[in-house]
Amino acid sequence: MRNFAVAACALLVWTGAAEAADLPPPVTDAMYVPVDEAEARLGWQLFWDPILSGNRNISCATCHHPRFGTGDGVSLALGEGGIGLGPDRRVDPDNRPEQRIPRNAPALFNLGAREFTVMFHDGRIEADPARRSGLRTPLEDEMVAGFDNILSAQTMFPVLSQDEMAGHYGENDISTAVRQGLITGEGGAWDLISQRVAAIDEYRVQFEAVYPHIAGGAPVRFTDISNAIAAFIAFEWRSDGSAFDAVLRGEAELAGEAARGMELFYGEAGCAKCHQGPFLTDHDFHAMGQPQIGPGKGARFETHRRDVGRMRVTGDPADAYRFRTPSLRNVALTAPYGHAGAFATLDAFVRHHVDPRAELAAYDAAQAVLPTLEGADDLAVLGDAGEVSAIADVVEIAPVALEDRDVAALVAFLKTLTDEAAARGRFGIPDAVPSGLKVER
């Protein structure tokens, strides 16, 4: 049988079955921020409503849909300029995208848990009590106060991105404001979005019912919109009902391949060094040698296709090619995997956590799920030996030899992290939204 050197996140080795002492504590209510259901219901409608996008054609749900595990089912999405949903999304011939979204759409499960204080693959939004806004973001001193939490603040990025929701420069009032650098304050992009929402009577009535300051005469602000959306995400996709949760609560035991996989996960494969705690993440950043596909992450004037991850936030060369450890809750539902979605299946992703340097050199880009975009130079970095070497050189983990059956067992264990109720969501897909615009199904 062929052996694979499955990469460990640590060199610690346990022998025998995973003991209770190796496992994290069970998830409890105290681990989550309390949610007001009326606020969540308002956020539910806003999440599904394209009114928040510049051209009124893209909602949050377009890239974070329950059909695709709160992602979009593709490696790198077509945002503005795309038509359709998930892998069926295609180019709008009358409004072609300028590029793909540079990173894979992250899943939204358990983001209402208190321990999630860093958002996005590179952690560019972080909770920071020392700042007036309570947050560290690329907006720095322009960042306004009023976001209830880090989950609320993360909604500010997609609505300002010309590739994601704002629209191409000059196409509408939102994208024009972004182009001019008008974000906060009167006439800024957030203000324009808020005015759109407040002009719809059904929304205005709900905002007044949920928020006393609006009932008292205050205008609807973007922070109110984002707070409602955050409440919805926290309510809709709380996930603590998987088979693994039953194990943590002492209500069940795993058997067969899944049991062996859990033993490996908390034992010789060392996965739990990084994927630790009840949500299976250390919220830290690691260089795992992931292949870089797509347009990369750079300013519009830059021509490279690199994505240096955390280094782009901190400016520290030691952070080059480091990306945030994702939570593994419902991971079997959230393909493709990796910051660029380079891996189509869990098996492929586990096998990359094998010997990342060797697997990076042998990576088959045919597995990437990329909607057709003519002229896109998706494999530029993979074709540059120097760039591939730079990614490989900073890999921080050592290999551990496992067999095919061990890889299969790890995948079986990861499937026990699926919570079907959370995957469906609690409110589900609305029949309609107050704007009257199309709901993506």
Tab-separated table of C-alpha atoms in Angstrom:
chain	number	residue	atom	x	y	z
A	1	MET	CA	0.000	0.000	0.000
A	2	ARG	CA	1.316	3.441	-0.928
A	3	ASN	CA	2.481	5.536	2.046
A	4	PHE	CA	1.811	9.248	2.368
A	5	ALA	CA	3.809	11.507	4.647
A	6	VAL	CA	0.814	13.219	6.157
A	7	ALA	CA	1.891	16.591	7.474
A	8	ALA	CA	1.494	17.122	11.157
A	9	CYS	CA	0.736	20.442	12.724
A	10	ALA	CA	3.000	19.266	15.553
A	11	LEU	CA	5.405	16.495	16.324
A	12	LEU	CA	3.545	15.308	19.406
A	13	VAL	CA	2.513	11.672	19.179
A	14	TRP	CA	-0.113	9.865	21.231
A	15	THR	CA	-0.362	6.079	21.301
A	16	GLY	CA	-3.611	4.162	21.527
A	17	ALA	CA	-7.120	5.570	21.187
A	18	ALA	CA	-7.764	9.278	21.745
A	19	GLU	CA	-8.483	9.701	25.440
A	20	ALA	CA	-11.079	12.070	26.832
A	21	ALA	CA	-8.233	14.209	28.162
A	22	ASP	CA	-7.058	14.810	24.565
A	23	LEU	CA	-10.442	16.104	23.425
A	24	PRO	CA	-11.706	19.680	23.772
A	25	PRO	CA	-14.576	20.555	26.116
A	26	PRO	CA	-18.116	20.446	24.713
A	27	VAL	CA	-19.655	23.580	23.234
A	28	THR	CA	-21.891	25.509	25.660
A	29	ASP	CA	-24.269	28.456	25.405
A	30	ALA	CA	-21.785	30.597	27.329
A	31	MET	CA	-19.353	30.334	24.411
A	32	TYR	CA	-21.686	32.397	22.199
A	33	VAL	CA	-22.751	36.025	22.204
A	34	PRO	CA	-26.503	36.205	23.023
A	35	VAL	CA	-28.724	36.874	20.002
A	36	ASP	CA	-32.050	38.702	19.853
A	37	GLU	CA	-34.244	36.741	17.462
A	38	ALA	CA	-36.081	39.813	16.157
A	39	GLU	CA	-32.742	41.420	15.284
A	40	ALA	CA	-31.635	38.178	13.625
A	41	ARG	CA	-34.835	38.078	11.562
A	42	LEU	CA	-34.163	41.591	10.298
A	43	GLY	CA	-30.601	40.580	9.451
A	44	TRP	CA	-31.932	37.478	7.678
A	45	GLN	CA	-33.758	39.644	5.169
A	46	LEU	CA	-30.805	41.988	4.686
A	47	PHE	CA	-28.429	39.055	4.169
A	48	TRP	CA	-30.549	37.766	1.294
A	49	ASP	CA	-31.364	41.186	-0.199
A	50	PRO	CA	-29.327	42.458	-3.206
A	51	ILE	CA	-30.227	46.020	-2.158
A	52	LEU	CA	-26.861	46.173	-0.350
A	53	SER	CA	-24.860	45.826	-3.591
A	54	GLY	CA	-24.043	48.732	-5.845
A	55	ASN	CA	-25.909	47.390	-8.867
A	56	ARG	CA	-28.625	45.715	-6.767
A	57	ASN	CA	-27.692	42.324	-8.205
A	58	ILE	CA	-25.622	40.552	-5.515
A	59	SER	CA	-26.528	39.683	-1.920
A	60	CYS	CA	-24.419	38.271	0.891
A	61	ALA	CA	-26.045	34.918	0.076
A	62	THR	CA	-24.654	34.924	-3.463
A	63	CYS	CA	-21.250	33.893	-2.101
A	64	HIS	CA	-22.410	32.423	1.238
A	65	HIS	CA	-25.255	30.104	0.363
A	66	PRO	CA	-26.526	27.148	2.425
A	67	ARG	CA	-26.568	25.003	-0.708
A	68	PHE	CA	-22.774	25.190	-0.656
A	69	GLY	CA	-22.046	24.988	3.048
A	70	THR	CA	-22.347	28.794	3.451
A	71	GLY	CA	-19.736	29.219	0.723
A	72	ASP	CA	-20.269	29.266	-3.036
A	73	GLY	CA	-18.996	25.878	-4.204
A	74	VAL	CA	-16.185	27.292	-6.357
A	75	SER	CA	-12.504	27.928	-5.786
A	76	LEU	CA	-12.632	31.625	-6.631
A	77	ALA	CA	-15.935	33.303	-7.360
A	78	LEU	CA	-17.163	35.599	-10.064
A	79	GLY	CA	-18.644	38.503	-8.134
A	80	GLU	CA	-19.731	41.671	-9.916
A	81	GLY	CA	-20.247	40.785	-13.563
A	82	GLY	CA	-21.390	37.258	-12.829
A	83	ILE	CA	-24.795	35.651	-13.376
A	84	GLY	CA	-26.126	32.589	-11.575
A	85	LEU	CA	-25.231	30.756	-8.410
A	86	GLY	CA	-22.428	28.479	-7.261
A	87	PRO	CA	-20.560	26.390	-9.851
A	88	ASP	CA	-23.172	27.428	-12.448
A	89	ARG	CA	-22.261	31.110	-12.136
A	90	ARG	CA	-21.068	32.542	-15.442
A	91	VAL	CA	-19.922	35.791	-16.994
A	92	ASP	CA	-22.510	38.449	-17.779
A	93	PRO	CA	-21.695	39.267	-21.425
A	94	ASP	CA	-22.914	42.832	-20.910
A	95	ASN	CA	-20.858	43.470	-17.763
A	96	ARG	CA	-17.776	41.273	-17.729
A	97	PRO	CA	-15.944	40.817	-14.395
A	98	GLU	CA	-12.583	42.539	-14.197
A	99	GLN	CA	-11.142	39.592	-12.278
A	100	ARG	CA	-12.108	36.694	-10.023
A	101	ILE	CA	-12.559	37.260	-6.309
A	102	PRO	CA	-8.973	36.716	-5.074
A	103	ARG	CA	-9.801	34.343	-2.207
A	104	ASN	CA	-12.133	31.464	-1.495
A	105	ALA	CA	-15.399	32.382	0.253
A	106	PRO	CA	-15.035	31.307	3.912
A	107	ALA	CA	-17.763	29.385	5.732
A	108	LEU	CA	-19.947	31.191	8.291
A	109	PHE	CA	-20.486	28.521	10.935
A	110	ASN	CA	-20.129	29.504	14.607
A	111	LEU	CA	-18.924	33.040	13.895
A	112	GLY	CA	-21.132	34.183	16.764
A	113	ALA	CA	-18.863	32.379	19.221
A	114	ARG	CA	-16.938	34.723	21.504
A	115	GLU	CA	-13.548	33.274	20.640
A	116	PHE	CA	-13.779	34.388	17.004
A	117	THR	CA	-11.978	37.739	17.268
A	118	VAL	CA	-10.122	37.621	13.938
A	119	MET	CA	-11.810	37.563	10.537
A	120	PHE	CA	-10.827	36.673	6.966
A	121	HIS	CA	-8.019	34.476	5.670
A	122	ASP	CA	-5.392	37.102	6.520
A	123	GLY	CA	-6.971	38.415	9.736
A	124	ARG	CA	-7.240	41.962	8.422
A	125	ILE	CA	-10.058	42.673	10.885
A	126	GLU	CA	-9.260	42.016	14.536
A	127	ALA	CA	-10.837	42.972	17.820
A	128	ASP	CA	-8.689	45.644	19.491
A	129	PRO	CA	-10.091	47.207	22.687
A	130	ALA	CA	-7.365	49.862	22.584
A	131	ARG	CA	-8.919	51.511	19.529
A	132	ARG	CA	-11.904	53.847	19.660
A	133	SER	CA	-13.893	51.587	17.374
A	134	GLY	CA	-12.768	48.474	19.269
A	135	LEU	CA	-11.378	47.120	16.004
A	136	ARG	CA	-8.220	47.119	13.951
A	137	THR	CA	-9.051	47.329	10.253
A	138	PRO	CA	-7.513	48.685	7.043
A	139	LEU	CA	-9.642	51.823	7.531
A	140	GLU	CA	-7.534	52.648	10.607
A	141	ASP	CA	-8.636	56.013	12.075
A	142	GLU	CA	-11.584	56.308	9.678
A	143	MET	CA	-13.169	53.240	11.234
A	144	VAL	CA	-16.393	54.298	12.917
A	145	ALA	CA	-17.689	53.074	16.266
A	146	GLY	CA	-21.029	51.324	16.561
A	147	PHE	CA	-20.327	47.802	15.327
A	148	ASP	CA	-21.543	45.411	18.024
A	149	ASN	CA	-18.722	42.939	17.463
A	150	ILE	CA	-16.092	41.670	15.065
A	151	LEU	CA	-18.676	39.660	13.115
A	152	SER	CA	-20.641	42.839	12.457
A	153	ALA	CA	-17.555	44.701	11.270
A	154	GLN	CA	-16.606	42.061	8.700
A	155	THR	CA	-19.652	42.980	6.585
A	156	MET	CA	-18.031	46.302	5.694
A	157	PHE	CA	-15.519	44.780	3.279
A	158	PRO	CA	-17.694	43.023	0.661
A	159	VAL	CA	-19.976	46.040	0.159
A	160	LEU	CA	-16.920	48.221	-0.558
A	161	SER	CA	-15.195	45.802	-2.942
A	162	GLN	CA	-15.709	46.569	-6.622
A	163	ASP	CA	-15.261	42.887	-7.461
A	164	GLU	CA	-17.603	41.594	-4.757
A	165	MET	CA	-20.623	43.859	-4.210
A	166	ALA	CA	-19.918	47.549	-4.930
A	167	GLY	CA	-19.669	47.195	-8.689
A	168	HIS	CA	-17.091	48.459	-11.123
A	169	TYR	CA	-15.948	52.039	-10.703
A	170	GLY	CA	-18.454	54.548	-12.022
A	171	GLU	CA	-21.294	52.067	-12.524
A	172	ASN	CA	-23.406	53.320	-9.615
A	173	ASP	CA	-23.395	55.737	-6.706
A	174	ILE	CA	-21.827	53.220	-4.315
A	175	SER	CA	-18.877	52.278	-6.543
A	176	THR	CA	-18.335	55.943	-7.407
A	177	ALA	CA	-18.163	56.879	-3.729
A	178	VAL	CA	-15.685	54.043	-3.078
A	179	ARG	CA	-13.550	55.203	-6.010
A	180	GLN	CA	-13.477	58.705	-4.542
A	181	GLY	CA	-12.488	57.392	-1.131
A	182	LEU	CA	-15.821	58.382	0.423
A	183	ILE	CA	-16.619	55.557	2.830
A	184	THR	CA	-17.788	56.991	6.138
A	185	GLY	CA	-19.763	60.129	6.835
A	186	GLU	CA	-22.543	61.833	4.890
A	187	GLY	CA	-22.506	60.904	1.217
A	188	GLY	CA	-20.092	58.038	1.794
A	189	ALA	CA	-20.679	54.513	0.512
A	190	TRP	CA	-22.049	53.264	3.828
A	191	ASP	CA	-24.398	56.235	4.085
A	192	LEU	CA	-25.698	55.663	0.558
A	193	ILE	CA	-26.402	52.004	1.294
A	194	SER	CA	-28.186	52.954	4.514
A	195	GLN	CA	-30.362	55.479	2.714
A	196	ARG	CA	-31.415	52.841	0.203
A	197	VAL	CA	-32.474	50.487	2.975
A	198	ALA	CA	-34.216	53.145	5.078
A	199	ALA	CA	-36.244	54.293	2.065
A	200	ILE	CA	-38.056	50.934	2.045
A	201	ASP	CA	-41.012	51.193	4.436
A	202	GLU	CA	-40.934	47.529	5.472
A	203	TYR	CA	-37.315	47.830	6.529
A	204	ARG	CA	-37.845	51.131	8.308
A	205	VAL	CA	-40.645	49.655	10.426
A	206	GLN	CA	-38.492	46.674	11.394
A	207	PHE	CA	-35.475	48.820	12.283
A	208	GLU	CA	-37.654	50.955	14.542
A	209	ALA	CA	-39.028	47.842	16.233
A	210	VAL	CA	-35.571	46.346	16.825
A	211	TYR	CA	-33.462	49.392	17.689
A	212	PRO	CA	-34.764	51.940	20.237
A	213	HIS	CA	-32.407	54.670	18.995
A	214	ILE	CA	-33.968	54.456	15.528
A	215	ALA	CA	-37.472	54.429	17.003
A	216	GLY	CA	-36.390	57.588	18.822
A	217	GLY	CA	-35.594	59.375	15.589
A	218	ALA	CA	-32.020	58.372	14.737
A	219	PRO	CA	-31.362	57.504	11.092
A	220	VAL	CA	-30.543	53.964	9.977
A	221	ARG	CA	-26.767	53.678	9.871
A	222	PHE	CA	-24.625	51.070	8.183
A	223	THR	CA	-23.601	49.860	11.627
A	224	ASP	CA	-27.259	49.048	12.318
A	225	ILE	CA	-27.460	47.069	9.091
A	226	SER	CA	-24.281	45.158	9.822
A	227	ASN	CA	-25.258	44.499	13.441
A	228	ALA	CA	-28.497	42.915	12.253
A	229	ILE	CA	-26.669	40.775	9.679
A	230	ALA	CA	-24.192	39.642	12.345
A	231	ALA	CA	-27.066	38.641	14.640
A	232	PHE	CA	-28.548	36.610	11.791
A	233	ILE	CA	-25.291	34.787	10.984
A	234	ALA	CA	-24.744	34.004	14.667
A	235	PHE	CA	-28.299	32.658	15.004
A	236	GLU	CA	-28.644	30.880	11.672
A	237	TRP	CA	-25.388	28.954	11.577
A	238	ARG	CA	-24.560	28.121	15.168
A	239	SER	CA	-23.265	24.575	14.879
A	240	ASP	CA	-22.970	22.285	17.894
A	241	GLY	CA	-25.170	19.341	16.963
A	242	SER	CA	-22.795	16.999	15.136
A	243	ALA	CA	-21.860	13.421	15.999
A	244	PHE	CA	-18.571	14.802	17.309
A	245	ASP	CA	-20.497	17.095	19.670
A	246	ALA	CA	-22.309	14.063	21.043
A	247	VAL	CA	-18.893	12.524	21.746
A	248	LEU	CA	-17.706	15.675	23.522
A	249	ARG	CA	-20.847	15.665	25.674
A	250	GLY	CA	-20.261	12.023	26.590
A	251	GLU	CA	-23.467	10.930	24.856
A	252	ALA	CA	-21.933	8.734	22.148
A	253	GLU	CA	-18.752	7.134	20.852
A	254	LEU	CA	-17.387	6.979	17.339
A	255	ALA	CA	-16.789	3.623	15.691
A	256	GLY	CA	-14.910	2.182	12.731
A	257	GLU	CA	-12.983	4.498	10.418
A	258	ALA	CA	-14.247	7.626	12.163
A	259	ALA	CA	-12.923	6.416	15.524
A	260	ARG	CA	-9.564	5.619	13.971
A	261	GLY	CA	-9.571	9.034	12.310
A	262	MET	CA	-10.205	10.792	15.612
A	263	GLU	CA	-7.331	8.832	17.144
A	264	LEU	CA	-5.050	10.023	14.348
A	265	PHE	CA	-6.359	13.595	14.492
A	266	TYR	CA	-5.594	13.871	18.215
A	267	GLY	CA	-2.604	11.579	17.955
A	268	GLU	CA	0.169	10.921	15.486
A	269	ALA	CA	-1.173	13.107	12.646
A	270	GLY	CA	-0.956	16.056	15.039
A	271	CYS	CA	-3.856	17.955	13.454
A	272	ALA	CA	-5.157	19.126	16.820
A	273	LYS	CA	-2.080	21.250	17.414
A	274	CYS	CA	-3.588	23.848	15.069
A	275	HIS	CA	-7.189	22.622	14.851
A	276	GLN	CA	-7.734	22.741	18.574
A	277	GLY	CA	-10.505	23.617	20.999
A	278	PRO	CA	-14.245	23.051	20.561
A	279	PHE	CA	-14.297	24.903	17.224
A	280	LEU	CA	-11.162	23.165	15.947
A	281	THR	CA	-9.047	26.245	15.286
A	282	ASP	CA	-6.277	28.056	17.108
A	283	HIS	CA	-7.233	31.305	15.293
A	284	ASP	CA	-3.574	31.682	14.388
A	285	PHE	CA	-1.725	31.913	11.076
A	286	HIS	CA	0.388	29.166	9.545
A	287	ALA	CA	2.397	28.633	6.369
A	288	MET	CA	1.089	25.371	4.942
A	289	GLY	CA	2.451	25.571	1.403
A	290	GLN	CA	-0.912	25.977	-0.283
A	291	PRO	CA	-0.895	26.423	-4.070
A	292	GLN	CA	-1.656	29.944	-5.259
A	293	ILE	CA	-4.167	30.237	-8.090
A	294	GLY	CA	-6.176	33.160	-9.397
A	295	PRO	CA	-5.418	36.892	-9.413
A	296	GLY	CA	-3.631	36.973	-6.059
A	297	LYS	CA	-4.039	39.731	-3.520
A	298	GLY	CA	-2.568	43.051	-4.516
A	299	ALA	CA	-3.404	46.666	-5.232
A	300	ARG	CA	-4.941	47.508	-8.592
A	301	PHE	CA	-1.647	48.988	-9.843
A	302	GLU	CA	0.314	45.815	-9.008
A	303	THR	CA	0.759	43.184	-11.714
A	304	HIS	CA	1.874	40.180	-9.639
A	305	ARG	CA	-0.424	37.261	-8.816
A	306	ARG	CA	0.990	36.510	-5.358
A	307	ASP	CA	-0.962	36.283	-2.131
A	308	VAL	CA	1.386	36.656	0.827
A	309	GLY	CA	-1.447	36.266	3.343
A	310	ARG	CA	-0.812	37.597	6.842
A	311	MET	CA	2.271	39.525	5.704
A	312	ARG	CA	0.009	41.829	3.718
A	313	VAL	CA	-1.588	42.870	7.029
A	314	THR	CA	1.432	43.014	9.320
A	315	GLY	CA	4.199	43.929	6.881
A	316	ASP	CA	6.404	41.350	8.597
A	317	PRO	CA	8.303	39.067	6.175
A	318	ALA	CA	8.067	36.326	8.811
A	319	ASP	CA	4.311	36.225	8.094
A	320	ALA	CA	4.746	35.523	4.380
A	321	TYR	CA	2.294	32.924	3.063
A	322	ARG	CA	0.678	32.432	6.455
A	323	PHE	CA	-3.111	32.078	6.513
A	324	ARG	CA	-5.603	31.733	9.342
A	325	THR	CA	-6.403	28.252	10.601
A	326	PRO	CA	-10.018	27.607	9.543
A	327	SER	CA	-12.552	26.072	11.874
A	328	LEU	CA	-13.330	22.545	10.725
A	329	ARG	CA	-17.001	22.553	11.748
A	330	ASN	CA	-19.057	21.238	8.773
A	331	VAL	CA	-15.856	21.032	6.761
A	332	ALA	CA	-17.243	18.177	4.649
A	333	LEU	CA	-19.773	20.653	3.225
A	334	THR	CA	-17.481	23.574	2.452
A	335	ALA	CA	-15.418	22.503	-0.573
A	336	PRO	CA	-13.296	23.724	-2.292
A	337	TYR	CA	-10.582	24.131	0.349
A	338	GLY	CA	-7.697	26.491	1.032
A	339	HIS	CA	-7.386	30.276	0.876
A	340	ALA	CA	-7.547	30.064	-2.919
A	341	GLY	CA	-9.841	27.034	-3.038
A	342	ALA	CA	-7.129	25.006	-4.744
A	343	PHE	CA	-8.454	21.644	-3.515
A	344	ALA	CA	-11.767	20.248	-4.724
A	345	THR	CA	-12.127	17.499	-2.117
A	346	LEU	CA	-11.361	16.818	1.533
A	347	ASP	CA	-9.239	13.852	0.532
A	348	ALA	CA	-7.083	16.091	-1.661
A	349	PHE	CA	-6.726	18.684	1.068
A	350	VAL	CA	-5.728	16.100	3.670
A	351	ARG	CA	-3.206	14.659	1.227
A	352	HIS	CA	-1.692	18.109	0.798
A	353	HIS	CA	-1.247	18.252	4.559
A	354	VAL	CA	0.961	15.327	3.787
A	355	ASP	CA	4.274	16.670	2.709
A	356	PRO	CA	3.299	20.178	1.566
A	357	ARG	CA	6.534	20.863	-0.285
A	358	ALA	CA	6.341	17.708	-2.398
A	359	GLU	CA	2.581	18.001	-2.885
A	360	LEU	CA	2.903	21.660	-3.927
A	361	ALA	CA	5.411	20.699	-6.612
A	362	ALA	CA	3.052	17.979	-7.877
A	363	TYR	CA	-0.178	19.991	-7.590
A	364	ASP	CA	-2.728	19.334	-10.349
A	365	ALA	CA	-4.592	22.577	-11.070
A	366	ALA	CA	-7.288	20.652	-12.939
A	367	GLN	CA	-9.002	20.002	-9.602
A	368	ALA	CA	-9.692	23.717	-9.035
A	369	VAL	CA	-13.319	24.702	-9.580
A	370	LEU	CA	-13.077	27.867	-11.662
A	371	PRO	CA	-16.000	29.283	-13.669
A	372	THR	CA	-14.859	30.258	-17.151
A	373	LEU	CA	-13.345	33.745	-17.371
A	374	GLU	CA	-11.565	34.351	-20.661
A	375	GLY	CA	-8.167	35.943	-20.322
A	376	ALA	CA	-7.762	35.087	-16.640
A	377	ASP	CA	-4.146	34.142	-15.891
A	378	ASP	CA	-5.085	31.770	-13.073
A	379	LEU	CA	-1.896	29.703	-13.015
A	380	ALA	CA	0.714	32.474	-13.240
A	381	VAL	CA	2.231	31.747	-9.818
A	382	LEU	CA	2.230	27.979	-10.313
A	383	GLY	CA	4.195	28.519	-13.530
A	384	ASP	CA	6.847	30.582	-11.780
A	385	ALA	CA	9.442	28.306	-10.176
A	386	GLY	CA	10.718	31.136	-7.977
A	387	GLU	CA	7.293	31.885	-6.551
A	388	VAL	CA	6.528	28.210	-5.901
A	389	SER	CA	9.884	27.874	-4.174
A	390	ALA	CA	9.133	30.925	-1.994
A	391	ILE	CA	5.863	29.320	-0.845
A	392	ALA	CA	7.560	25.979	-0.184
A	393	ASP	CA	10.519	27.475	1.675
A	394	VAL	CA	8.406	28.821	4.548
A	395	VAL	CA	6.362	25.658	5.210
A	396	GLU	CA	6.503	25.250	8.967
A	397	ILE	CA	5.394	21.662	9.532
A	398	ALA	CA	7.134	18.323	9.446
A	399	PRO	CA	5.783	15.224	7.667
A	400	VAL	CA	4.465	12.108	9.355
A	401	ALA	CA	4.150	8.896	7.343
A	402	LEU	CA	0.588	7.586	7.124
A	403	GLU	CA	-1.005	5.074	4.794
A	404	ASP	CA	-3.948	5.481	2.426
A	405	ARG	CA	-6.285	3.932	4.973
A	406	ASP	CA	-5.195	6.500	7.539
A	407	VAL	CA	-6.016	9.349	5.182
A	408	ALA	CA	-9.434	7.765	4.614
A	409	ALA	CA	-9.920	7.486	8.371
A	410	LEU	CA	-9.108	11.168	8.885
A	411	VAL	CA	-11.676	12.094	6.240
A	412	ALA	CA	-14.238	9.837	7.952
A	413	PHE	CA	-13.609	11.631	11.233
A	414	LEU	CA	-13.930	15.060	9.599
A	415	LYS	CA	-17.345	14.020	8.312
A	416	THR	CA	-18.520	13.533	11.905
A	417	LEU	CA	-18.183	17.315	12.332
A	418	THR	CA	-21.241	17.851	10.127
A	419	ASP	CA	-24.306	19.333	11.845
A	420	GLU	CA	-27.227	18.854	9.462
A	421	ALA	CA	-29.522	21.286	11.291
A	422	ALA	CA	-26.925	24.039	11.169
A	423	ALA	CA	-26.254	23.293	7.512
A	424	ARG	CA	-29.926	23.849	6.688
A	425	GLY	CA	-30.081	26.991	8.811
A	426	ARG	CA	-32.822	28.004	11.190
A	427	PHE	CA	-34.711	30.593	9.124
A	428	GLY	CA	-33.778	29.105	5.749
A	429	ILE	CA	-34.211	30.920	2.438
A	430	PRO	CA	-36.857	33.685	2.463
A	431	ASP	CA	-39.641	33.627	-0.091
A	432	ALA	CA	-39.050	37.317	-0.773
A	433	VAL	CA	-37.160	40.336	0.595
A	434	PRO	CA	-38.505	43.837	1.295
A	435	SER	CA	-36.774	45.405	-1.728
A	436	GLY	CA	-38.623	43.059	-4.072
A	437	LEU	CA	-35.324	42.077	-5.705
A	438	LYS	CA	-34.485	38.502	-6.682
A	439	VAL	CA	-33.646	35.992	-3.920
A	440	GLU	CA	-30.884	33.588	-4.963
A	441	ARG	CA	-32.022	29.978	-4.581
